Tab-separated table of C-alpha atoms and ligand atoms in Angstrom:
chain	number	residue	atom	x	y	z
T	1106	UNK	CA	-0.148	-0.095	-0.066
T	1107	UNK	CA	1.211	3.395	-0.880
T	1108	UNK	CA	-0.440	6.777	1.036
T	1109	UNK	CA	-1.989	9.431	-0.367
T	1110	UNK	CA	0.195	11.924	0.963
T	1111	UNK	CA	3.299	10.109	-0.038
T	1112	UNK	CA	1.730	9.838	-4.175
T	1113	UNK	CA	0.830	13.893	-3.607
T	1114	UNK	CA	4.268	14.724	-2.806
T	1115	UNK	CA	5.412	13.084	-5.422
T	1116	UNK	CA	2.939	14.533	-7.852
T	1117	UNK	CA	3.455	18.137	-6.632
T	1118	UNK	CA	7.332	17.707	-7.279
T	1119	UNK	CA	6.536	16.330	-10.747
T	1120	UNK	CA	4.225	19.118	-11.750
T	1121	UNK	CA	6.274	22.156	-9.547
T	1122	UNK	CA	9.625	21.487	-11.715
T	1123	UNK	CA	7.415	21.281	-15.069
T	1124	UNK	CA	7.421	24.722	-17.605
T	1125	UNK	CA	4.397	23.473	-19.409
T	1126	UNK	CA	1.389	21.241	-17.954
T	1127	UNK	CA	-1.539	20.043	-19.774
T	1128	UNK	CA	-4.472	19.175	-17.597
T	1129	UNK	CA	-6.981	16.538	-18.653
T	1130	UNK	CA	-10.429	16.113	-17.041
T	1131	UNK	CA	-13.629	14.497	-16.704
T	1132	UNK	CA	-16.550	16.734	-17.666
T	1133	UNK	CA	-18.654	16.405	-14.751
T	1134	UNK	CA	-19.170	18.748	-11.750
T	1135	UNK	CA	-16.491	16.859	-9.987
T	1136	UNK	CA	-14.062	17.031	-12.503
T	1137	UNK	CA	-14.409	20.301	-13.545
T	1138	UNK	CA	-13.825	21.500	-9.611
T	1139	UNK	CA	-10.553	19.119	-9.825
T	1140	UNK	CA	-9.836	21.028	-12.954
T	1141	UNK	CA	-10.394	24.386	-11.407
T	1142	UNK	CA	-8.117	23.269	-8.056
T	1143	UNK	CA	-5.267	22.121	-10.274
T	1144	UNK	CA	-5.672	25.389	-12.853
T	1145	UNK	CA	-5.737	27.806	-9.460
T	1146	UNK	CA	-2.703	25.656	-8.127
T	1147	UNK	CA	-0.843	26.296	-11.410
T	1148	UNK	CA	-1.805	29.750	-11.318
T	1149	UNK	CA	-0.289	30.718	-8.602
T	1150	UNK	CA	3.106	28.521	-8.993
T	1151	UNK	CA	3.060	30.570	-12.672
T	1152	UNK	CA	3.419	27.890	-14.491
T	1153	UNK	CA	1.649	27.736	-18.287
T	1154	UNK	CA	-0.826	25.362	-18.239
T	1155	UNK	CA	-4.249	24.149	-20.960
T	1156	UNK	CA	-7.285	22.029	-19.400
T	1157	UNK	CA	-9.030	19.655	-22.126
T	1158	UNK	CA	-12.460	18.247	-20.653
T	1159	UNK	CA	-13.559	14.610	-21.801
T	1160	UNK	CA	-16.456	12.618	-21.787
T	1161	UNK	CA	-14.163	9.649	-21.031
T	1162	UNK	CA	-10.487	8.863	-21.325
T	1163	UNK	CA	-10.349	5.894	-24.060
T	1164	UNK	CA	-7.807	4.438	-25.951
T	1165	UNK	CA	-8.533	7.081	-28.734
T	1166	UNK	CA	-8.557	10.158	-26.145
T	1167	UNK	CA	-5.063	8.996	-25.006
T	1168	UNK	CA	-3.523	8.548	-28.326
T	1169	UNK	CA	-4.407	12.220	-29.014
T	1170	UNK	CA	-3.108	13.351	-25.883
T	1171	UNK	CA	0.295	11.294	-27.128
T	1172	UNK	CA	0.516	13.280	-29.866
T	1173	UNK	CA	0.895	16.479	-28.762
T	1174	UNK	CA	3.660	15.643	-26.863
T	1175	UNK	CA	2.928	17.345	-23.752
T	1176	UNK	CA	5.473	17.943	-21.142
T	1177	UNK	CA	3.480	17.047	-18.283
T	1178	UNK	CA	0.115	15.642	-18.351
T	1179	UNK	CA	-1.995	16.055	-14.797
T	1180	UNK	CA	-5.325	13.639	-15.203
T	1181	UNK	CA	-7.982	14.703	-12.605
T	1182	UNK	CA	-11.394	12.666	-11.708
T	1183	UNK	CA	-10.064	9.986	-14.265
T	1184	UNK	CA	-6.647	8.049	-15.343
T	1185	UNK	CA	-6.505	5.663	-13.036
T	1186	UNK	CA	-7.974	3.046	-14.845
T	1187	UNK	CA	-5.675	3.640	-17.543
T	1188	UNK	CA	-2.427	3.491	-16.151
T	1189	UNK	CA	-0.428	0.636	-18.281
T	1190	UNK	CA	-1.808	2.693	-21.480
T	1191	UNK	CA	-0.070	5.883	-20.145
T	1192	UNK	CA	3.557	5.077	-20.495
T	1193	UNK	CA	5.509	7.310	-22.476
T	1194	UNK	CA	3.856	10.207	-20.880
T	1195	UNK	CA	5.114	12.334	-18.345
T	1196	UNK	CA	2.024	12.128	-15.967
T	1197	UNK	CA	0.340	12.821	-12.678
T	1198	UNK	CA	-2.698	11.398	-11.788
T	1199	UNK	CA	-5.820	12.901	-8.987
T	1200	UNK	CA	-8.571	10.293	-9.545
T	1201	UNK	CA	-10.807	8.223	-7.085
T	1202	UNK	CA	-12.249	5.316	-9.468
T	1203	UNK	CA	-11.297	1.809	-9.290
T	1204	UNK	CA	-7.852	1.666	-10.701
T	1205	UNK	CA	-7.389	-0.883	-14.003
T	1206	UNK	CA	-8.749	-3.039	-14.858
T	1207	UNK	CA	-12.073	-1.444	-15.518
T	1208	UNK	CA	-15.093	-1.921	-13.257
T	1209	UNK	CA	-14.286	-5.051	-11.426
T	1210	UNK	CA	-17.249	-6.455	-8.793
T	1211	UNK	CA	-17.215	-5.384	-5.153
T	1212	UNK	CA	-15.830	-9.291	-4.173
T	1213	UNK	CA	-13.070	-8.749	-6.155
T	1214	UNK	CA	-12.138	-5.702	-3.901
T	1215	UNK	CA	-9.426	-7.188	-1.856
T	1216	UNK	CA	-7.842	-8.263	-5.233
T	1217	UNK	CA	-7.826	-4.569	-5.923
T	1218	UNK	CA	-5.464	-3.735	-2.976
T	1219	UNK	CA	-3.323	-6.312	-4.467
T	1220	UNK	CA	-3.515	-4.883	-8.101
T	1221	UNK	CA	-2.529	-1.262	-6.614
T	1222	UNK	CA	0.334	-2.638	-5.248
T	1223	UNK	CA	1.379	-3.903	-8.184
T	1224	UNK	CA	0.397	-0.627	-9.909
T	1225	UNK	CA	2.714	1.180	-7.319
T	1226	UNK	CA	5.627	-0.198	-9.502
T	1227	UNK	CA	4.372	2.675	-12.112
T	1228	UNK	CA	6.503	5.783	-12.203
T	1229	UNK	CA	3.594	7.958	-12.220
T	1230	UNK	CA	2.727	9.927	-9.170
T	1231	UNK	CA	-0.832	8.814	-8.308
T	1232	UNK	CA	-3.157	9.834	-5.562
T	1233	UNK	CA	-5.973	7.575	-5.369
T	1234	UNK	CA	-8.111	6.666	-2.228
T	1235	UNK	CA	-8.202	2.738	-3.437
T	1236	UNK	CA	-4.868	2.533	-2.857
T	1237	UNK	CA	-5.021	3.461	0.644
T	1238	UNK	CA	-7.796	0.799	0.679
T	1239	UNK	CA	-10.331	3.734	0.953
T	1240	UNK	CA	-14.045	3.615	-0.797
T	1241	UNK	CA	-13.220	5.420	-3.804
T	1242	UNK	CA	-17.658	6.151	-3.643
T	1243	UNK	CA	-17.540	7.899	-0.842
T	1244	UNK	CA	-14.156	8.760	1.008
T	1245	UNK	CA	-12.470	11.183	-1.504
T	1246	UNK	CA	-13.453	12.526	-5.375
T	1247	UNK	CA	-11.328	13.571	-8.264
T	1248	UNK	CA	-11.157	16.907	-6.547
T	1249	UNK	CA	-10.243	15.967	-3.535
T	1250	UNK	CA	-7.300	13.911	-4.718
T	1251	UNK	CA	-6.368	17.463	-7.021
T	1252	UNK	CA	-6.738	19.114	-3.648
T	1253	UNK	CA	-4.367	16.459	-1.760
T	1254	UNK	CA	-1.462	17.461	-4.197
T	1255	UNK	CA	-2.445	20.996	-3.723
T	1256	UNK	CA	-1.459	20.780	-0.124
T	1257	UNK	CA	1.732	19.858	-1.097
T	1258	UNK	CA	2.253	22.144	-3.601
T	1259	UNK	CA	1.030	25.329	-1.448
T	1260	UNK	CA	0.756	26.229	2.113
T	1261	UNK	CA	-2.143	28.569	1.270
T	1262	UNK	CA	-4.432	25.395	-0.152
T	1263	UNK	CA	-7.142	25.487	2.255
T	1264	UNK	CA	-8.324	28.659	0.786
T	1265	UNK	CA	-9.478	26.392	-2.196
T	1266	UNK	CA	-10.872	23.550	-0.024
T	1267	UNK	CA	-14.389	24.783	-0.976
T	1268	UNK	CA	-13.647	23.378	-4.639
T	1269	UNK	CA	-12.818	20.145	-3.057
T	1270	UNK	CA	-16.103	20.146	-1.127
T	1271	UNK	CA	-18.094	21.072	-4.202
T	1272	UNK	CA	-16.501	18.471	-6.535
T	1273	UNK	CA	-17.467	15.703	-3.360
T	1274	UNK	CA	-20.910	16.745	-3.182
T	1275	UNK	CA	-21.273	16.896	-7.150
T	1276	UNK	CA	-20.566	12.958	-7.331
T	1277	UNK	CA	-23.415	12.728	-4.210
T	1278	UNK	CA	-20.232	11.392	-1.858
T	1279	UNK	CA	-22.465	12.823	1.305
T	1280	UNK	CA	-25.523	10.598	0.317
T	1281	UNK	CA	-24.859	8.415	3.288
T	1282	UNK	CA	-25.726	11.580	6.101
T	1283	UNK	CA	-22.711	13.784	4.887
T	1284	UNK	CA	-19.031	13.888	3.801
T	1285	UNK	CA	-17.085	11.776	5.324
T	1286	UNK	CA	-13.176	10.171	5.724
T	1287	UNK	CA	-10.552	12.027	4.106
T	1288	UNK	CA	-13.530	14.534	2.469
T	1289	UNK	CA	-14.426	15.353	6.266
T	1290	UNK	CA	-10.743	16.213	7.078
T	1291	UNK	CA	-10.620	18.430	3.702
T	1292	UNK	CA	-14.001	20.037	4.896
T	1293	UNK	CA	-12.680	20.569	8.246
T	1294	UNK	CA	-9.997	22.523	6.654
T	1295	UNK	CA	-12.645	24.436	4.306
T	1296	UNK	CA	-14.658	25.486	7.702
T	1297	UNK	CA	-11.222	26.948	9.401
T	1298	UNK	CA	-10.217	28.620	6.186
T	1299	UNK	CA	-13.574	30.230	6.500
T	1300	UNK	CA	-14.496	28.853	2.783
T	1301	UNK	CA	-17.343	26.637	4.084
T	1302	UNK	CA	-19.967	26.736	6.994
T	1303	UNK	CA	-21.645	23.449	7.898
T	1304	UNK	CA	-25.666	23.839	8.596
T	1305	UNK	CA	-27.913	21.328	9.404
T	1306	UNK	CA	-31.059	22.417	7.049
T	1307	UNK	CA	-34.255	20.616	5.099
T	1308	UNK	CA	-32.763	17.924	2.386
T	1309	UNK	CA	-34.156	18.949	-0.612
T	1310	UNK	CA	-32.848	20.526	-3.574
T	1311	UNK	CA	-32.907	24.138	-4.398
T	1312	UNK	CA	-33.013	26.157	-1.387
T	1313	UNK	CA	-31.003	29.220	-2.781
T	1314	UNK	CA	-32.961	29.651	-6.317
T	1315	UNK	CA	-36.122	27.564	-6.466
T	1316	UNK	CA	-39.364	29.038	-5.779
T	1317	UNK	CA	-41.155	27.269	-2.417
T	1318	UNK	CA	-43.482	25.199	-4.769
T	1319	UNK	CA	-40.998	24.184	-6.897
T	1320	UNK	CA	-38.906	23.163	-4.179
T	1321	UNK	CA	-41.500	21.132	-2.291
T	1322	UNK	CA	-42.890	19.584	-5.928
T	1323	UNK	CA	-39.847	18.013	-6.645
T	1324	UNK	CA	-38.753	17.198	-3.013
T	1325	UNK	CA	-37.593	13.490	-2.885
T	1326	UNK	CA	-35.658	11.672	-0.380
T	1327	UNK	CA	-37.968	11.657	1.426
T	1328	UNK	CA	-40.633	12.053	-1.091
T	1329	UNK	CA	-43.668	14.072	0.463
T	1330	UNK	CA	-46.752	11.619	0.279
T	1331	UNK	CA	-49.733	13.737	-1.581
T	1332	UNK	CA	-47.330	17.111	-2.002
T	1333	UNK	CA	-44.182	15.685	-4.544
T	1334	UNK	CA	-44.701	16.053	-7.992
T	1335	UNK	CA	-48.300	18.262	-7.874
T	1336	UNK	CA	-47.676	22.003	-8.337
T	1337	UNK	CA	-51.230	22.697	-6.941
T	1338	UNK	CA	-50.894	20.707	-3.987
T	1339	UNK	CA	-47.689	22.600	-3.036
T	1340	UNK	CA	-49.211	25.794	-3.278
T	1341	UNK	CA	-52.112	24.908	-1.367
T	1342	UNK	CA	-49.798	23.167	1.446
T	1343	UNK	CA	-47.896	26.650	1.615
T	1344	UNK	CA	-51.233	28.622	1.763
T	1345	UNK	CA	-52.479	26.856	4.237
T	1346	UNK	CA	-49.418	26.942	6.421
T	1347	UNK	CA	-49.259	30.764	6.154
T	1348	UNK	CA	-46.596	30.968	4.374
T	1349	UNK	CA	-46.763	34.198	1.457
T	1350	UNK	CA	-45.142	32.660	-1.871
T	1351	UNK	CA	-44.336	36.071	-3.510
T	1352	UNK	CA	-42.461	38.757	-1.897
T	1353	UNK	CA	-43.407	41.737	-4.469
T	1354	UNK	CA	-42.718	40.327	-7.849
T	1355	UNK	CA	-40.624	37.931	-6.921
T	1356	UNK	CA	-41.233	33.959	-5.828
T	1357	UNK	CA	-40.113	33.538	-2.377
T	1358	UNK	CA	-37.535	30.613	-1.784
T	1359	UNK	CA	-36.395	28.610	0.902
T	1360	UNK	CA	-33.640	30.880	1.979
T	1361	UNK	CA	-36.190	34.115	2.311
T	1362	UNK	CA	-37.852	32.781	4.843
T	1363	UNK	CA	-37.879	33.599	8.507
T	1364	UNK	CA	-36.494	31.177	11.295
T	1365	UNK	CA	-40.129	30.862	12.132
T	1366	UNK	CA	-41.579	30.001	8.795
T	1367	UNK	CA	-38.620	27.420	8.107
T	1368	UNK	CA	-39.504	25.858	11.677
T	1369	UNK	CA	-43.214	25.942	10.970
T	1370	UNK	CA	-43.090	24.675	7.468
T	1371	UNK	CA	-40.740	22.123	8.906
T	1372	UNK	CA	-42.518	20.649	11.887
T	1373	UNK	CA	-45.802	20.374	9.028
T	1374	UNK	CA	-43.708	18.512	6.611
T	1375	UNK	CA	-42.580	16.114	9.439
T	1376	UNK	CA	-46.097	15.483	10.635
T	1377	UNK	CA	-47.074	14.754	7.055
T	1378	UNK	CA	-44.506	12.366	6.923
T	1379	UNK	CA	-45.505	10.632	10.425
T	1380	UNK	CA	-49.157	10.513	9.308
T	1381	UNK	CA	-48.060	8.696	6.189
T	1382	UNK	CA	-46.011	6.275	8.486
T	1383	UNK	CA	-42.612	7.239	6.772
T	1384	UNK	CA	-39.421	7.070	8.592
T	1385	UNK	CA	-37.165	9.668	7.351
T	1386	UNK	CA	-34.794	12.619	8.246
T	1387	UNK	CA	-35.973	15.607	6.681
T	1388	UNK	CA	-32.613	17.425	7.338
T	1389	UNK	CA	-29.328	17.203	6.261
T	1390	UNK	CA	-25.957	18.580	6.518
T	1391	UNK	CA	-25.909	21.620	3.727
T	1392	UNK	CA	-22.316	22.931	2.717
T	1393	UNK	CA	-22.449	26.627	2.527
T	1394	UNK	CA	-20.088	29.058	0.765
T	1395	UNK	CA	-20.043	32.124	3.368
T	1396	UNK	CA	-18.242	34.382	0.887
T	1397	UNK	CA	-20.917	34.098	-2.374
T	1398	UNK	CA	-24.350	35.998	-2.159
T	1399	UNK	CA	-27.048	34.247	-0.568
T	1400	UNK	CA	-29.656	33.089	-2.960
T	1401	UNK	CA	-27.211	32.421	-5.779
T	1402	UNK	CA	-26.442	28.721	-6.808
T	1403	UNK	CA	-22.915	29.390	-6.159
T	1404	UNK	CA	-24.160	29.679	-2.699
T	1405	UNK	CA	-24.528	25.720	-1.482
T	1406	UNK	CA	-22.225	22.970	-2.766
T	1407	UNK	CA	-25.261	20.879	-4.107
T	1408	UNK	CA	-26.576	24.012	-6.576
T	1409	UNK	CA	-22.663	25.012	-7.392
T	1410	UNK	CA	-22.186	21.660	-8.335
T	1411	UNK	CA	-25.640	21.192	-10.637
T	1412	UNK	CA	-24.719	24.672	-12.320
T	1413	UNK	CA	-21.540	23.347	-12.999
T	1414	UNK	CA	-23.320	19.892	-14.046
T	1415	UNK	CA	-25.378	21.625	-16.428
T	1416	UNK	CA	-22.671	24.042	-18.061
T	1417	UNK	CA	-21.031	20.437	-18.924
T	1418	UNK	CA	-23.754	18.576	-20.018
T	1419	UNK	CA	-23.864	21.027	-23.010
T	1420	UNK	CA	-19.696	20.867	-23.895
T	1421	UNK	CA	-19.447	24.188	-22.084
T	1422	UNK	CA	-16.385	23.046	-19.826
T	1423	UNK	CA	-14.887	26.015	-20.421
T	1424	UNK	CA	-17.520	28.410	-19.205
T	1425	UNK	CA	-17.937	25.679	-15.861
T	1426	UNK	CA	-14.116	26.132	-15.183
T	1427	UNK	CA	-14.204	29.788	-15.074
T	1428	UNK	CA	-16.603	29.889	-12.718
T	1429	UNK	CA	-15.285	27.261	-10.692
T	1430	UNK	CA	-12.387	29.279	-10.422
T	1431	UNK	CA	-14.325	32.373	-9.178
T	1432	UNK	CA	-15.332	34.261	-12.193
T	1433	UNK	CA	-18.686	35.846	-11.324
T	1434	UNK	CA	-19.061	38.038	-14.480
T	1435	UNK	CA	-19.313	36.546	-18.136
T	1436	UNK	CA	-18.963	33.061	-17.222
T	1437	UNK	CA	-21.365	33.395	-14.293
T	1438	UNK	CA	-23.913	34.500	-16.250
T	1439	UNK	CA	-23.375	32.325	-19.237
T	1440	UNK	CA	-23.697	29.898	-16.533
T	1441	UNK	CA	-27.163	31.121	-15.188
T	1442	UNK	CA	-27.908	30.815	-19.018
T	1443	UNK	CA	-27.263	27.529	-19.654
T	1444	UNK	CA	-28.478	26.101	-16.194
T	1445	UNK	CA	-32.029	27.837	-17.213
T	1446	UNK	CA	-31.974	26.101	-20.488
T	1447	UNK	CA	-30.794	22.614	-18.964
T	1448	UNK	CA	-33.765	23.603	-16.454
T	1449	UNK	CA	-36.150	23.972	-19.063
T	1450	UNK	CA	-35.134	21.238	-21.558
T	1451	UNK	CA	-35.957	18.793	-18.186
T	1452	UNK	CA	-39.145	20.053	-18.455
T	1453	UNK	CA	-39.705	19.225	-21.998
T	1454	UNK	CA	-37.866	15.994	-21.652
T	1455	UNK	CA	-40.393	15.183	-19.054
T	1456	UNK	CA	-42.877	15.842	-20.983
T	1457	UNK	CA	-41.419	13.423	-23.606
T	1458	UNK	CA	-41.824	10.717	-20.892
T	1459	UNK	CA	-45.559	11.810	-20.366
T	1460	UNK	CA	-46.061	11.616	-23.629
T	1461	UNK	CA	-44.492	8.161	-24.799
T	1462	UNK	CA	-45.650	6.645	-21.113
T	1463	UNK	CA	-43.630	4.492	-18.781
T	1464	UNK	CA	-44.008	0.671	-19.752
T	1465	UNK	CA	-44.309	-1.915	-16.699
T	1466	UNK	CA	-42.257	-5.320	-17.172
T	1467	UNK	CA	-42.504	-7.296	-13.923
T	1468	UNK	CA	-40.302	-5.768	-11.111
T	1469	UNK	CA	-39.131	-2.842	-13.232
T	1470	UNK	CA	-40.423	-0.082	-15.597
T	1471	UNK	CA	-38.493	1.704	-18.227
T	1472	UNK	CA	-39.250	3.954	-21.294
T	1473	UNK	CA	-37.734	4.574	-24.637
T	1474	UNK	CA	-37.340	8.077	-25.475
T	1475	UNK	CA	-35.203	7.066	-28.605
T	1476	UNK	CA	-34.035	10.597	-30.043
T	1477	UNK	CA	-36.211	12.553	-28.381
T	1478	UNK	CA	-34.167	13.300	-25.058
T	1479	UNK	CA	-30.648	14.122	-25.355
T	1480	UNK	CA	-28.528	11.035	-23.729
T	1481	UNK	CA	-26.554	13.403	-21.649
T	1482	UNK	CA	-29.281	14.401	-19.318
T	1483	UNK	CA	-31.196	11.013	-19.690
T	1484	UNK	CA	-30.351	9.769	-16.196
T	1485	UNK	CA	-31.758	13.118	-14.593
T	1486	UNK	CA	-34.898	12.975	-16.478
T	1487	UNK	CA	-35.504	9.257	-15.081
T	1488	UNK	CA	-34.397	10.312	-11.728
T	1489	UNK	CA	-37.164	13.203	-12.108
T	1490	UNK	CA	-39.535	10.809	-13.421
T	1491	UNK	CA	-39.070	8.400	-10.667
T	1492	UNK	CA	-39.436	11.124	-7.942
T	1493	UNK	CA	-42.510	13.359	-9.533
T	1494	UNK	CA	-44.949	10.747	-9.608
T	1495	UNK	CA	-44.608	10.338	-13.106
T	1496	UNK	CA	-43.438	6.873	-12.703
T	1497	UNK	CA	-43.638	4.222	-9.928
T	1498	UNK	CA	-41.410	5.177	-6.922
T	1499	UNK	CA	-41.588	1.747	-5.572
T	1500	UNK	CA	-39.695	-0.030	-8.557
T	1501	UNK	CA	-36.314	1.171	-10.315
T	1502	UNK	CA	-36.720	2.678	-13.505
T	1503	UNK	CA	-34.598	2.256	-16.997
T	1504	UNK	CA	-34.363	4.761	-19.553
T	1505	UNK	CA	-33.385	4.266	-23.120
T	1506	UNK	CA	-31.967	6.889	-25.503
T	1507	UNK	CA	-30.015	7.000	-28.739
T	1508	UNK	CA	-26.141	7.835	-28.625
T	1509	UNK	CA	-23.077	8.331	-30.872
T	1510	UNK	CA	-21.401	4.850	-29.652
T	1511	UNK	CA	-24.941	3.211	-28.971
T	1512	UNK	CA	-27.730	3.037	-27.137
T	1513	UNK	CA	-27.477	4.888	-23.611
T	1514	UNK	CA	-29.158	3.382	-20.738
T	1515	UNK	CA	-29.837	5.072	-17.589
T	1516	UNK	CA	-31.023	3.381	-14.432
T	1517	UNK	CA	-32.532	4.693	-11.468
T	1518	UNK	CA	-33.607	3.934	-8.213
T	1519	UNK	CA	-34.531	5.200	-4.354
T	1520	UNK	CA	-33.145	4.837	-1.112
T	1521	UNK	CA	-35.224	2.647	-0.032
T	1522	UNK	CA	-35.274	0.295	-2.797
T	1523	UNK	CA	-31.276	0.050	-2.002
T	1524	UNK	CA	-32.130	-0.569	1.556
T	1525	UNK	CA	-33.997	-3.713	-0.156
T	1526	UNK	CA	-31.463	-5.204	-1.921
T	1527	UNK	CA	-31.152	-3.146	-5.525
T	1528	UNK	CA	-27.708	-2.457	-6.327
T	1529	UNK	CA	-27.809	-0.414	-9.856
T	1530	UNK	CA	-24.527	-0.785	-10.136
T	1531	UNK	CA	-23.955	-4.517	-10.556
T	1532	UNK	CA	-26.814	-4.554	-12.269
T	1533	UNK	CA	-25.980	-2.141	-15.113
T	1534	UNK	CA	-22.400	-3.912	-15.579
T	1535	UNK	CA	-23.823	-7.320	-15.607
T	1536	UNK	CA	-26.828	-6.706	-17.741
T	1537	UNK	CA	-25.056	-4.692	-20.440
T	1538	UNK	CA	-22.304	-7.241	-20.421
T	1539	UNK	CA	-24.464	-9.970	-21.284
T	1540	UNK	CA	-25.661	-8.070	-24.432
T	1541	UNK	CA	-22.472	-6.822	-25.612
T	1542	UNK	CA	-22.181	-3.323	-23.803
T	1543	UNK	CA	-20.620	-1.807	-20.870
T	1544	UNK	CA	-22.011	-0.280	-17.528
T	1545	UNK	CA	-21.524	0.848	-13.723
T	1546	UNK	CA	-22.017	3.548	-11.238
T	1547	UNK	CA	-23.644	3.830	-7.947
T	1548	UNK	CA	-26.336	1.278	-6.198
T	1549	UNK	CA	-29.133	3.710	-6.353
T	1550	UNK	CA	-28.303	5.209	-10.100
T	1551	UNK	CA	-26.309	4.069	-12.806
T	1552	UNK	CA	-25.631	3.962	-16.480
T	1553	UNK	CA	-24.507	1.974	-19.854
T	1554	UNK	CA	-24.256	1.439	-23.198
T	1555	UNK	CA	-25.295	-1.333	-25.441
T	1556	UNK	CA	-25.320	-2.253	-28.721
T	1557	UNK	CA	-28.118	-0.886	-30.795
T	1558	UNK	CA	-30.959	-3.749	-30.765
T	1559	UNK	CA	-30.154	-5.466	-27.896
T	1560	UNK	CA	-32.716	-3.507	-25.573
T	1561	UNK	CA	-35.254	-6.234	-25.203
T	1562	UNK	CA	-32.569	-8.773	-24.380
T	1563	UNK	CA	-30.754	-6.036	-21.501
T	1564	UNK	CA	-34.364	-5.622	-19.840
T	1565	UNK	CA	-34.855	-9.154	-19.582
T	1566	UNK	CA	-31.306	-9.804	-18.001
T	1567	UNK	CA	-31.786	-6.617	-15.828
T	1568	UNK	CA	-35.177	-8.424	-14.635
T	1569	UNK	CA	-33.059	-11.689	-13.586
T	1570	UNK	CA	-30.482	-9.919	-11.862
T	1571	UNK	CA	-32.909	-7.774	-10.104
T	1572	UNK	CA	-35.196	-10.745	-8.667
T	1573	UNK	CA	-31.922	-12.051	-7.532
T	1574	UNK	CA	-31.371	-8.750	-5.838
T	1575	UNK	CA	-34.853	-7.856	-4.213
T	1576	UNK	CA	-34.673	-11.935	-3.031
T	1577	UNK	CA	-37.537	-12.597	-5.184
G	2576	C5P	O1	-25.117	8.512	-17.230
G	2576	C5P	P1	-26.098	8.296	-15.567
G	2576	C5P	O2	-26.528	9.713	-15.288
G	2576	C5P	O3	-27.389	7.663	-16.012
G	2576	C5P	O4	-24.902	7.340	-14.887
G	2576	C5P	C1	-24.923	7.569	-13.492
G	2576	C5P	C2	-23.807	6.704	-12.720
G	2576	C5P	O5	-23.499	5.590	-13.654
G	2576	C5P	C3	-22.896	7.954	-13.007
G	2576	C5P	O6	-22.370	7.872	-11.860
G	2576	C5P	C4	-21.862	7.162	-14.264
G	2576	C5P	O7	-20.896	8.144	-13.915
G	2576	C5P	C5	-22.341	5.932	-14.171
G	2576	C5P	N1	-22.109	5.098	-15.189
G	2576	C5P	C6	-20.671	4.396	-15.321
G	2576	C5P	N2	-20.469	3.728	-16.716
G	2576	C5P	C7	-21.493	3.951	-17.973
G	2576	C5P	C8	-22.376	5.351	-17.729
G	2576	C5P	C9	-22.520	5.519	-16.274
G	2576	C5P	O8	-20.079	4.043	-14.390
G	2576	C5P	N3	-21.206	3.484	-19.071
G	2577	ZN	ZN1	-15.464	12.134	-9.591
C-alpha cells in the first residue's frame, strides 16, 4: 500500500518542476472542480497550462494526448483505469475511480489492493483512495485527490478547499448523511479557512434558487406524500401553512423565509411524513459557501455542483471552469443561462416521457426515448420521472436513448429500494455485459451503453438480476 500523502508529494514535485502542464479532466461537476483546483494551483505557481475536458478517457483520447507531446499531463477525476496505456507520458494522476481493470465487482475489492500494489511499480505519481484501501465512492472525490496534491504544492491550499467540497458533493459523496473520511478532513480545513460553513437544513434541492412551491414539488428523499410531483398541492400546502408565496414580483425561496416560517413548515412536513408512517430524516448537512451571495447557486455546494454540471452536459467545460475558479461576471452569467436552458430542457423531456409513457415489466419499468431526449441528461430525466410521480417510485426505472456510440441506458432507484437490496451498479454492469455493452455506477444510479437493438435482451437480463437482488 502507498499513502496518498506520499503520492501527492511526488505528484507535486513533478508538477512544480514543469514549465508547462496539460490538465486533462472529466466533464462532470467533480472533474470540473478538480480542473479548477489544478488550474488555480498552477496559476499560483506561475506555470503555463491548458485544460482539456473529456467525457471519458479511452484509448483514442490517450493517443490524441500523446500526439500533442505534452511536457507534463495532470489527469484529474480519471486516469487510474488507464495506467498501463499512459506509458511514455510524463504524467500525474488525481483520481478516485477503481484502478484498472475497469469496473471489477465489489467482491474483487481485496484483489484490488493487490493490484494497486502492483501499480505502485509504475513511476506515475498517483493519488487515489483505493490505493490506501479506502472507498473511492465516499472517501474522496477527484477534486479532493487534486486538493491533496495542492496541499503539497502550497501552504495556502485551504483557501481552495471549498472547491474540493463542491466536487465531492457533485459526485454525491455526501449521500450517506454527510461527507466522511478524507472528505471530512478537507471539509474541516475548509471550515477553518472560512470558505465553508456546515449547517443542518432541509434536505431538498434548491434552497437558494427554487421558488418554494417548486422546491416542494421536486422533493425526493424523502418524498412528500400528496405533495411531491403535484404543483397545485404544493401551493395549497404553503397557503395552508400561512406562508406567502411571493415578495413583490419575485417568488420566495427557502432561503428567504424567516427562521419562524422555516420551523413551522418543517414541523408541518414532519407531521405529514409521520401521518404516512414514513420514517425519514427531513434534514441533512448543507455546505454553504459564506463568501458567495445568498440566493445564488454558488452559495450552496449542491446547487453549485448542479450549475457546473449543467454547463458540462452541454459541452461548456470552459465556462464551468471559469465559474469554479471564481468568475462571477461573464462566465457566471453564461452559466446561469445554461442552467435555465437545462431546466427548460428537463421540463420538455419530462413531457416526452409523459407522452411516450412508462412501460411496466415485472419488477421494473422503462421508457425508450430514442432521439427525443439528449443522452447527456437521460439519467436526470429518469430520476425526475421516478420522483415526480410520473413513474412508480416503488420499482427502479430504466431509460433508453440514442447515443453516438450505441444506446445509452440510465437506471435510477430510491434509497428505500437500495435498503431492500437494489444494486444498480452491479445490475447495469452485468446486464450490459450480457448484451455486449458496458456499464456501472452507484447502487442508486447507474448507466450503461449497449449495442442498438439489444434493448429487449438487456431488459430481460436486468429482470433476472433484479429478482435476485430483491430476494424474489
Ligand atoms: O449517465 P447516468 O447519469 O445514468 O450515470 C449514472 C452513474 O453511472 C454515473 O455515476 C456514471 O458515472 C455511471 N456510469 C458508469 N458507466 C456507464 C454509464 C454511467 O459507470 N457506462
Ligand atoms: Zn469524480
